[in-house]
mmCIF file of C-alpha atoms in Angstrom:
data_model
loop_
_atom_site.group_PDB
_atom_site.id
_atom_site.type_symbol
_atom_site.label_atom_id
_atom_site.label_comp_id
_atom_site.label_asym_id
_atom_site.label_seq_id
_atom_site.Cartn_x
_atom_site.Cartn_y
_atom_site.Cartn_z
ATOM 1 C CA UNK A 264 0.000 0.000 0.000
ATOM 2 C CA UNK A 265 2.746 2.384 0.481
ATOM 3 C CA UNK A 266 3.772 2.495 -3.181
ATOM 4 C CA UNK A 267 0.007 3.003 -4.141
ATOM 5 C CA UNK A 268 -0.009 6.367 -1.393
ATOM 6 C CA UNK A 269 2.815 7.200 -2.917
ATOM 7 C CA UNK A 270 1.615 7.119 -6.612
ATOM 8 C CA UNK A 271 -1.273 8.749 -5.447
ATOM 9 C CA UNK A 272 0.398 11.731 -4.018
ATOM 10 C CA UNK A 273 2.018 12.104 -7.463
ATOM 11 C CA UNK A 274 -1.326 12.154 -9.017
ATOM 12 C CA UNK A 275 -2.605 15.066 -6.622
ATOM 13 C CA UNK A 276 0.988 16.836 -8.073
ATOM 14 C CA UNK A 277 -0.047 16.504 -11.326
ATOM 15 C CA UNK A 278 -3.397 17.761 -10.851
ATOM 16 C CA UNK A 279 -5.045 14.300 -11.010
ATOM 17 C CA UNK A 280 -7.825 12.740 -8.206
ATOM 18 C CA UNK A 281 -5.223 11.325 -5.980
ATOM 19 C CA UNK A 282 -5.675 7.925 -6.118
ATOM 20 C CA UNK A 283 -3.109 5.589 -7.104
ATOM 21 C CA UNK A 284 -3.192 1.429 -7.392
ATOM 22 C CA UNK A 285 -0.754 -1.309 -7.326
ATOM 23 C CA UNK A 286 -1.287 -5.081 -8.314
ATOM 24 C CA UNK A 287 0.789 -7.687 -7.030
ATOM 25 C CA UNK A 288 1.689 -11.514 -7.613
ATOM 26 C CA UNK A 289 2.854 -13.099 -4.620
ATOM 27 C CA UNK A 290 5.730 -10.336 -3.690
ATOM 28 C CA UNK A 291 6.416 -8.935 -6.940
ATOM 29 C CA UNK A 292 5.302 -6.097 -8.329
ATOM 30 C CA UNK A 293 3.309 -6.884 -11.669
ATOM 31 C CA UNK A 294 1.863 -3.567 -12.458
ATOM 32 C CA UNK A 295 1.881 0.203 -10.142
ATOM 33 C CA UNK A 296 -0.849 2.872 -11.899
ATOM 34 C CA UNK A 297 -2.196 6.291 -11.007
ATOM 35 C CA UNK A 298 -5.535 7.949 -12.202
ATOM 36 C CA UNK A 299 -5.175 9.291 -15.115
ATOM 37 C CA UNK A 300 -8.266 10.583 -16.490
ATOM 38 C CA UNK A 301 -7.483 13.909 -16.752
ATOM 39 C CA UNK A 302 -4.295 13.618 -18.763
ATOM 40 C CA UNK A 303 -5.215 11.027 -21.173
ATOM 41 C CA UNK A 304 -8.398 12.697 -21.593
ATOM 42 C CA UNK A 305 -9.923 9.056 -20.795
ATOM 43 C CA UNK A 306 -12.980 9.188 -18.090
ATOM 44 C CA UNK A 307 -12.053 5.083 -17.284
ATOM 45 C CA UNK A 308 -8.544 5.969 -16.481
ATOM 46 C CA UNK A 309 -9.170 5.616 -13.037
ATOM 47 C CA UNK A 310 -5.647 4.239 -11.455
ATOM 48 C CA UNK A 311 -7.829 0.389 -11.000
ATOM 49 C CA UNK A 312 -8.502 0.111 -14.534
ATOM 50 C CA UNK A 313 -4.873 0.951 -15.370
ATOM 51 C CA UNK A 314 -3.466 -1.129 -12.687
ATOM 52 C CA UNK A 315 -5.924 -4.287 -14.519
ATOM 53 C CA UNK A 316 -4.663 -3.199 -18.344
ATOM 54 C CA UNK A 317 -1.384 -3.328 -17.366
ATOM 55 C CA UNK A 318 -0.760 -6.082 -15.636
ATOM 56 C CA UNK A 319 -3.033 -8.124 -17.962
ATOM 57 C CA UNK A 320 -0.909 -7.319 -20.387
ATOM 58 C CA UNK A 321 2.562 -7.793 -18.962
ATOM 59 C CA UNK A 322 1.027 -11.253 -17.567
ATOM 60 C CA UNK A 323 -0.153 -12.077 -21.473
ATOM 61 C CA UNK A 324 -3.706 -13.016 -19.538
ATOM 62 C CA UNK A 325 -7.161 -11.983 -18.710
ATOM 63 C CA UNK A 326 -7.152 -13.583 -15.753
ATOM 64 C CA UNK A 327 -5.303 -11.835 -12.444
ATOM 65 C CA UNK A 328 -6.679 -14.578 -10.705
ATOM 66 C CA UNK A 329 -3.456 -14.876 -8.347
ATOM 67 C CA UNK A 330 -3.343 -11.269 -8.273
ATOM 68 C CA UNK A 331 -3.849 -8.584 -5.349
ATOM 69 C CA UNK A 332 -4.842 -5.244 -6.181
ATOM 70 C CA UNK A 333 -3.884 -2.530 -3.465
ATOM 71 C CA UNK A 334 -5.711 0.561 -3.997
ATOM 72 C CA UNK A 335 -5.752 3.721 -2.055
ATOM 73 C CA UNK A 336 -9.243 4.527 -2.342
ATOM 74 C CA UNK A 337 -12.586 1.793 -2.579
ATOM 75 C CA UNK A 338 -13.371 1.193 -5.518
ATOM 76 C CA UNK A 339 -16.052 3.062 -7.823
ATOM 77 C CA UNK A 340 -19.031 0.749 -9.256
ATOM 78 C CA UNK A 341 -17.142 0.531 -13.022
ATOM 79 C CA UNK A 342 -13.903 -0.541 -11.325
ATOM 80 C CA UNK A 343 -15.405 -3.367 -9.039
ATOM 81 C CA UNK A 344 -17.422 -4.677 -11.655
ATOM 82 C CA UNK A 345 -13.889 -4.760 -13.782
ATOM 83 C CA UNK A 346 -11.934 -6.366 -10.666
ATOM 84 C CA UNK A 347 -14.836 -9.279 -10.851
ATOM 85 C CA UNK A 348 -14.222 -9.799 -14.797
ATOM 86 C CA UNK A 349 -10.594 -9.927 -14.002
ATOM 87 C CA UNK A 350 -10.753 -12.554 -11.577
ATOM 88 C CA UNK A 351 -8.610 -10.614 -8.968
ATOM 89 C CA UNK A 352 -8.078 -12.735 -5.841
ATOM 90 C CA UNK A 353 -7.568 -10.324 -3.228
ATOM 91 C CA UNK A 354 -8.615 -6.491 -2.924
ATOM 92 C CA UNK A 355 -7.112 -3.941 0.011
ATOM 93 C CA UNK A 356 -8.110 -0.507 -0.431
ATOM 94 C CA UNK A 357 -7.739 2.337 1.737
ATOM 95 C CA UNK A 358 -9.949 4.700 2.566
ATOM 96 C CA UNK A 359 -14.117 4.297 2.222
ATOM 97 C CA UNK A 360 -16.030 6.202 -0.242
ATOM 98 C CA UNK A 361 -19.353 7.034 0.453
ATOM 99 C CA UNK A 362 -20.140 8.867 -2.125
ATOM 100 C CA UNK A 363 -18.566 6.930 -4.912
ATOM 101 C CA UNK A 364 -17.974 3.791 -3.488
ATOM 102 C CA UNK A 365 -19.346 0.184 -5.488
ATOM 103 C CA UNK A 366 -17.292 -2.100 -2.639
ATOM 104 C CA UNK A 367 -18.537 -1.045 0.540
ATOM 105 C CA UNK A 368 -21.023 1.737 -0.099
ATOM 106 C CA UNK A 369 -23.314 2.593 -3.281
ATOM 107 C CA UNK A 370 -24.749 -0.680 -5.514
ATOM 108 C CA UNK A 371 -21.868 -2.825 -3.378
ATOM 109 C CA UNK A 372 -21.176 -5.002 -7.170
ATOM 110 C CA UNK A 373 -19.649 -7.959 -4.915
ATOM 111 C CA UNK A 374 -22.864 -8.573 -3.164
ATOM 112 C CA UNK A 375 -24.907 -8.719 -6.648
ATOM 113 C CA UNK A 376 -26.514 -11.587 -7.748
ATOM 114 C CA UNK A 377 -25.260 -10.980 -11.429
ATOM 115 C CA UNK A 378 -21.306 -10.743 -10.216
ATOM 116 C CA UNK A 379 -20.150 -14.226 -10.968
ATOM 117 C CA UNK A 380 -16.477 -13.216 -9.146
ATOM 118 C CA UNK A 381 -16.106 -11.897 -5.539
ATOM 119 C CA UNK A 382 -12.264 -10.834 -4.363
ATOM 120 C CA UNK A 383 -11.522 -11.184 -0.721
ATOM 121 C CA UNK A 384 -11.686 -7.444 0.308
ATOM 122 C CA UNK A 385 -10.196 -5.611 3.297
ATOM 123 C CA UNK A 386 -10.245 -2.100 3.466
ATOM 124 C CA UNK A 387 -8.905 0.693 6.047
ATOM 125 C CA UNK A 388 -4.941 -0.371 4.868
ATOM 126 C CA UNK A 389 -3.293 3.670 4.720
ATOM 127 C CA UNK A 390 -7.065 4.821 5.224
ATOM 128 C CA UNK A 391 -5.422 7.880 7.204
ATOM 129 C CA UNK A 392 -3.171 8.913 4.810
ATOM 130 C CA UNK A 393 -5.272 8.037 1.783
ATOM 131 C CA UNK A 394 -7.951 10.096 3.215
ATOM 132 C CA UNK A 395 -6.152 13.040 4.183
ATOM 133 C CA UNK A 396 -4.828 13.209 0.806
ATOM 134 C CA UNK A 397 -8.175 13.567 -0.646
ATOM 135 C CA UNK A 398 -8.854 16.126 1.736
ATOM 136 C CA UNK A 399 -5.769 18.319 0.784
ATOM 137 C CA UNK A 400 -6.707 17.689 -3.206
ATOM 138 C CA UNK A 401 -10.317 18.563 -3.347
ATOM 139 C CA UNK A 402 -9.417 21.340 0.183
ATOM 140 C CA UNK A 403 -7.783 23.473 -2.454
ATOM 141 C CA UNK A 404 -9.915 23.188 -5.169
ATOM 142 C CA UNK A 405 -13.211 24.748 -2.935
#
């Protein structure tokens, strides 16, 4: 989790959301992502959906299935639902997001019916950090 803070603080430098995301395979490091919307002009670059592309592709697979995905902030409805069609194993986020949240808050796409893949989440890993970045990024921009 402390690389994903740590992308995510670059992020908030380059004027991004600060959220940054990490996936992992056993102890290495298989892909390490920011958001990126605003920069590639690309309203799915959130730093999950990178984190997924990437390491799909370095992995020559669909399936993460052995993967963990460390994000700094829960998950939005789009990026759960693309962490279930990945096959991710395990998902630790950081802070909770009430407003945006599809993990813990909002349509929660793990507990669905239709979602045919559910990670083992834990959440609250850097929530205090994570958070307080958030705070500083959108602080300045009210």
């Amino acid at each position: 989790m402390r690389r994903a803070l740590d992308l995510a603080a670059e992020a908030a430098r380059d004027g991004e959301v600060p959220v940054g995301a990490v996936v992992t395979l056993g102890d290495d490091v298989v892909a390490e992502t920011r958001n990126a919307m605003r920069s590639s002009h690309d309203p799915t670059a959130h730093a999950e959906m990178e984190a997924i592309r990437a390491a799909a592709a370095k992995l020559g697979t669909s399936r993460l299935d052995e993967c963990t995905l460390w994000v700094t902030l829960e998950p939005c409805a789009m990026c759960a639902a693309a962490i279930s069609v990945a096959r991710i194993k395990f998902l630790r986020f950081g802070a909770e997001d009430p407003k945006g949240g599809g993990v813990v808050h909002g349509p929660r796409i793990f507990t669905q019916p239709t979602c045919h893949h559910r990670p083992d989440v834990l959440g609250g890993i850097g929530e205090e950090e994570a958070a307080e970045q958030l705070r500083r990024f959108f602080g300045k921009r009210r």
